[in-house]
């Protein structure tokens, strides 16, 4: 997402030095914390969720830690966790995807605390598209799994992918779901997305699978 940044530079642009700002190559603007304005590395900052607007906010580590503290979950901002979980023992029954009424093979679900309901979204050429989801359907298809019980409202999502007759389910940070939506929107071509979008999707889920761990509750009783 584009960080908010203040204007910089001299007020006047007269003379060759001012003109070079437009004729020469311009260095990329650094990412900045949207709370304190501190410049942060592109791969070294965290995200907060502004719960009322359902928007992601870039934050430096110090500011993000303020919203990781106990009791901070009820405020305007919530820190996005960094955990990836999977439950290999939770298998969706045949026909479950059709019950969810998702027209593509990828979707993510998160609980909106303010509305007290589940929100279902899927990537499309137009961006994140919301799908109406009946609460009874959600409970029947996904609500009984370990990952659903662990899901943190607003900041985490259940990420599902339907491929080759089976459905993968992961608990992931909400920001990577919007990252996936942006990537698919950028690469999507034709009716089915095209080869480049499919390759990016495969690489994305391979990375999620590498990072995902089995929670203790799902691993009980296994060798």
Tab-separated table of C-alpha atoms in Angstrom:
chain	number	residue	atom	x	y	z
A	1	UNK	CA	0.000	0.000	0.000
A	2	UNK	CA	1.125	3.560	-0.573
A	3	UNK	CA	2.366	5.203	2.635
A	4	UNK	CA	1.368	8.749	3.514
A	5	UNK	CA	4.351	11.023	3.095
A	6	UNK	CA	4.847	14.753	3.495
A	7	UNK	CA	6.139	17.062	0.775
A	8	UNK	CA	9.852	17.724	0.660
A	9	UNK	CA	12.332	19.779	-1.274
A	10	UNK	CA	12.835	23.527	-1.939
A	11	UNK	CA	9.866	25.777	-2.612
A	12	UNK	CA	11.352	27.134	-5.858
A	13	UNK	CA	12.493	25.094	-8.864
A	14	UNK	CA	14.404	27.745	-10.793
A	15	UNK	CA	17.844	26.942	-12.179
A	16	UNK	CA	19.349	23.725	-13.530
A	17	UNK	CA	19.470	22.026	-10.136
A	18	UNK	CA	15.702	22.316	-9.736
A	19	UNK	CA	15.070	21.146	-13.303
A	20	UNK	CA	17.198	18.042	-12.775
A	21	UNK	CA	14.568	16.825	-10.296
A	22	UNK	CA	12.311	16.227	-13.281
A	23	UNK	CA	14.740	15.407	-16.105
A	24	UNK	CA	16.977	12.982	-14.203
A	25	UNK	CA	16.149	9.616	-12.623
A	26	UNK	CA	14.314	9.956	-9.337
A	27	UNK	CA	15.266	7.690	-6.424
A	28	UNK	CA	12.425	5.545	-5.037
A	29	UNK	CA	10.628	6.984	-2.045
A	30	UNK	CA	11.279	4.970	1.103
A	31	UNK	CA	8.417	3.291	2.937
A	32	UNK	CA	7.445	5.267	6.034
A	33	UNK	CA	5.648	4.392	9.208
A	34	UNK	CA	2.187	5.916	8.939
A	35	UNK	CA	2.119	6.612	12.671
A	36	UNK	CA	5.468	8.268	13.389
A	37	UNK	CA	6.811	8.979	9.881
A	38	UNK	CA	10.040	7.008	10.369
A	39	UNK	CA	11.518	5.555	7.173
A	40	UNK	CA	11.431	1.761	7.244
A	41	UNK	CA	12.972	-0.828	4.885
A	42	UNK	CA	10.595	-2.284	2.316
A	43	UNK	CA	10.978	-5.814	3.686
A	44	UNK	CA	11.353	-4.816	7.333
A	45	UNK	CA	8.128	-3.131	8.328
A	46	UNK	CA	4.900	-4.451	9.787
A	47	UNK	CA	1.250	-3.769	9.193
A	48	UNK	CA	-1.573	-2.703	11.457
A	49	UNK	CA	-5.263	-3.041	10.697
A	50	UNK	CA	-7.316	0.123	11.177
A	51	UNK	CA	-10.405	-1.779	12.215
A	52	UNK	CA	-13.103	0.859	11.566
A	53	UNK	CA	-11.938	1.464	7.981
A	54	UNK	CA	-10.818	-2.140	7.401
A	55	UNK	CA	-7.557	-0.762	6.032
A	56	UNK	CA	-3.904	-1.768	6.315
A	57	UNK	CA	-1.441	0.730	7.771
A	58	UNK	CA	2.354	0.482	7.455
A	59	UNK	CA	4.193	0.694	10.777
A	60	UNK	CA	7.755	0.540	12.038
A	61	UNK	CA	8.632	-2.184	14.527
A	62	UNK	CA	8.501	0.163	17.527
A	63	UNK	CA	5.002	1.434	16.709
A	64	UNK	CA	3.744	-2.056	15.866
A	65	UNK	CA	4.919	-3.327	19.255
A	66	UNK	CA	2.636	-0.806	20.964
A	67	UNK	CA	-0.338	-2.679	19.523
A	68	UNK	CA	1.016	-6.121	20.362
A	69	UNK	CA	0.542	-5.484	24.074
A	70	UNK	CA	-2.276	-7.127	26.062
A	71	UNK	CA	-5.422	-5.001	25.895
A	72	UNK	CA	-4.482	-3.303	22.627
A	73	UNK	CA	-6.890	-5.515	20.651
A	74	UNK	CA	-9.829	-3.254	21.529
A	75	UNK	CA	-8.332	-0.050	20.127
A	76	UNK	CA	-8.442	1.606	16.716
A	77	UNK	CA	-5.416	-0.317	15.455
A	78	UNK	CA	-4.486	-3.986	15.762
A	79	UNK	CA	-1.070	-5.416	14.908
A	80	UNK	CA	-1.033	-8.111	12.231
A	81	UNK	CA	0.592	-11.276	13.657
A	82	UNK	CA	3.264	-13.219	11.821
A	83	UNK	CA	2.058	-16.782	12.265
A	84	UNK	CA	1.319	-19.336	9.554
A	85	UNK	CA	-0.581	-22.464	10.573
A	86	UNK	CA	-1.892	-25.538	8.817
A	87	UNK	CA	-4.040	-28.463	9.920
A	88	UNK	CA	-3.333	-31.469	7.676
A	89	UNK	CA	-6.010	-33.502	9.459
A	90	UNK	CA	-8.836	-31.124	8.551
A	91	UNK	CA	-10.228	-32.279	5.209
A	92	UNK	CA	-13.098	-30.471	3.536
A	93	UNK	CA	-15.822	-32.828	2.430
A	94	UNK	CA	-16.807	-33.260	-1.214
A	95	UNK	CA	-18.977	-30.413	-2.395
A	96	UNK	CA	-17.770	-28.013	0.302
A	97	UNK	CA	-16.333	-25.548	-2.193
A	98	UNK	CA	-19.639	-25.377	-4.041
A	99	UNK	CA	-21.398	-24.619	-0.756
A	100	UNK	CA	-19.081	-21.644	-0.240
A	101	UNK	CA	-20.197	-20.273	-3.649
A	102	UNK	CA	-16.733	-19.000	-4.585
A	103	UNK	CA	-16.367	-18.791	-8.410
A	104	UNK	CA	-12.543	-19.154	-8.415
A	105	UNK	CA	-10.123	-21.581	-6.777
A	106	UNK	CA	-8.742	-19.234	-4.092
A	107	UNK	CA	-10.490	-17.382	-1.276
A	108	UNK	CA	-9.822	-16.029	2.198
A	109	UNK	CA	-12.092	-15.552	5.173
A	110	UNK	CA	-11.734	-13.306	8.197
A	111	UNK	CA	-13.963	-12.304	11.072
A	112	UNK	CA	-14.913	-8.636	11.169
A	113	UNK	CA	-15.125	-7.816	14.879
A	114	UNK	CA	-17.121	-4.595	14.409
A	115	UNK	CA	-19.812	-6.339	12.330
A	116	UNK	CA	-19.440	-9.607	14.260
A	117	UNK	CA	-19.595	-11.666	11.095
A	118	UNK	CA	-17.375	-13.543	8.710
A	119	UNK	CA	-16.246	-11.851	5.498
A	120	UNK	CA	-15.376	-13.945	2.446
A	121	UNK	CA	-13.165	-12.465	-0.276
A	122	UNK	CA	-11.512	-13.802	-3.410
A	123	UNK	CA	-9.008	-12.331	-5.905
A	124	UNK	CA	-10.260	-11.153	-9.289
A	125	UNK	CA	-9.069	-8.858	-12.115
A	126	UNK	CA	-10.906	-6.042	-10.301
A	127	UNK	CA	-9.188	-6.672	-6.943
A	128	UNK	CA	-10.644	-8.221	-3.783
A	129	UNK	CA	-14.260	-9.254	-4.423
A	130	UNK	CA	-16.554	-9.929	-1.483
A	131	UNK	CA	-18.862	-12.936	-1.476
A	132	UNK	CA	-21.965	-13.165	0.696
A	133	UNK	CA	-21.539	-16.063	3.104
A	134	UNK	CA	-24.367	-17.486	5.135
A	135	UNK	CA	-23.235	-18.052	8.770
A	136	UNK	CA	-24.689	-21.548	8.781
A	137	UNK	CA	-22.678	-22.467	5.684
A	138	UNK	CA	-19.466	-21.143	7.256
A	139	UNK	CA	-20.066	-23.131	10.423
A	140	UNK	CA	-20.824	-26.311	8.504
A	141	UNK	CA	-17.870	-26.106	6.104
A	142	UNK	CA	-15.079	-24.510	8.144
A	143	UNK	CA	-16.271	-23.730	11.660
A	144	UNK	CA	-15.411	-27.089	13.199
A	145	UNK	CA	-11.712	-27.034	12.347
A	146	UNK	CA	-8.802	-26.233	14.648
A	147	UNK	CA	-7.709	-23.257	12.555
A	148	UNK	CA	-11.139	-21.638	12.717
A	149	UNK	CA	-11.016	-21.803	16.521
A	150	UNK	CA	-7.598	-20.085	16.553
A	151	UNK	CA	-8.472	-17.323	14.070
A	152	UNK	CA	-7.890	-13.796	15.427
A	153	UNK	CA	-10.546	-11.286	14.267
A	154	UNK	CA	-9.562	-8.613	11.723
A	155	UNK	CA	-5.857	-9.479	11.551
A	156	UNK	CA	-5.763	-13.116	10.424
A	157	UNK	CA	-7.521	-15.071	7.697
A	158	UNK	CA	-8.247	-18.601	6.645
A	159	UNK	CA	-6.723	-18.905	3.187
A	160	UNK	CA	-8.156	-21.668	1.005
A	161	UNK	CA	-7.089	-23.023	-2.347
A	162	UNK	CA	-9.010	-25.569	-4.383
A	163	UNK	CA	-6.799	-27.512	-6.825
A	164	UNK	CA	-6.804	-30.977	-8.335
A	165	UNK	CA	-9.806	-32.141	-6.356
A	166	UNK	CA	-8.554	-31.143	-2.898
A	167	UNK	CA	-8.678	-28.019	-0.761
A	168	UNK	CA	-5.732	-26.609	1.174
A	169	UNK	CA	-6.457	-24.470	4.233
A	170	UNK	CA	-4.021	-22.212	6.081
A	171	UNK	CA	-4.272	-19.626	8.848
A	172	UNK	CA	-2.214	-16.624	7.697
A	173	UNK	CA	-1.661	-12.904	8.386
A	174	UNK	CA	-4.376	-10.853	6.684
A	175	UNK	CA	-1.849	-8.626	4.882
A	176	UNK	CA	-0.466	-11.436	2.728
A	177	UNK	CA	-3.980	-12.117	1.438
A	178	UNK	CA	-4.201	-8.578	0.116
A	179	UNK	CA	-0.676	-8.963	-1.253
A	180	UNK	CA	-1.933	-11.976	-3.215
A	181	UNK	CA	-4.945	-10.004	-4.463
A	182	UNK	CA	-2.676	-7.225	-5.727
A	183	UNK	CA	-0.359	-9.674	-7.456
A	184	UNK	CA	-3.218	-11.453	-9.203
A	185	UNK	CA	-4.748	-8.162	-10.322
A	186	UNK	CA	-1.426	-7.114	-11.826
A	187	UNK	CA	-0.751	-10.386	-13.654
A	188	UNK	CA	-4.260	-11.548	-14.594
A	189	UNK	CA	-4.840	-12.122	-18.288
A	190	UNK	CA	-7.780	-13.616	-20.164
A	191	UNK	CA	-10.543	-15.722	-18.650
A	192	UNK	CA	-8.490	-17.980	-16.368
A	193	UNK	CA	-5.696	-15.605	-15.354
A	194	UNK	CA	-3.020	-16.874	-17.718
A	195	UNK	CA	0.218	-18.800	-17.252
A	196	UNK	CA	2.098	-16.008	-15.455
A	197	UNK	CA	-0.650	-15.556	-12.858
A	198	UNK	CA	-0.856	-19.315	-12.265
A	199	UNK	CA	2.916	-19.538	-11.808
A	200	UNK	CA	2.827	-16.664	-9.298
A	201	UNK	CA	-0.041	-18.363	-7.456
A	202	UNK	CA	1.892	-21.639	-7.228
A	203	UNK	CA	4.985	-19.833	-5.925
A	204	UNK	CA	2.908	-17.925	-3.373
A	205	UNK	CA	1.312	-21.059	-1.937
A	206	UNK	CA	4.623	-22.927	-1.936
A	207	UNK	CA	6.029	-20.186	0.293
A	208	UNK	CA	2.983	-20.309	2.577
A	209	UNK	CA	3.321	-24.088	2.863
A	210	UNK	CA	7.008	-23.793	3.797
A	211	UNK	CA	6.223	-21.346	6.593
A	212	UNK	CA	3.107	-23.030	7.955
A	213	UNK	CA	3.337	-25.032	11.181
A	214	UNK	CA	0.922	-27.467	12.758
A	215	UNK	CA	-0.633	-25.991	15.928
A	216	UNK	CA	-0.308	-28.048	19.095
A	217	UNK	CA	-4.041	-28.763	19.239
A	218	UNK	CA	-4.010	-30.235	15.713
A	219	UNK	CA	-0.926	-32.309	16.363
A	220	UNK	CA	-2.120	-34.042	19.518
A	221	UNK	CA	-2.122	-37.794	19.267
A	222	UNK	CA	0.236	-37.953	16.295
A	223	UNK	CA	3.701	-39.414	16.340
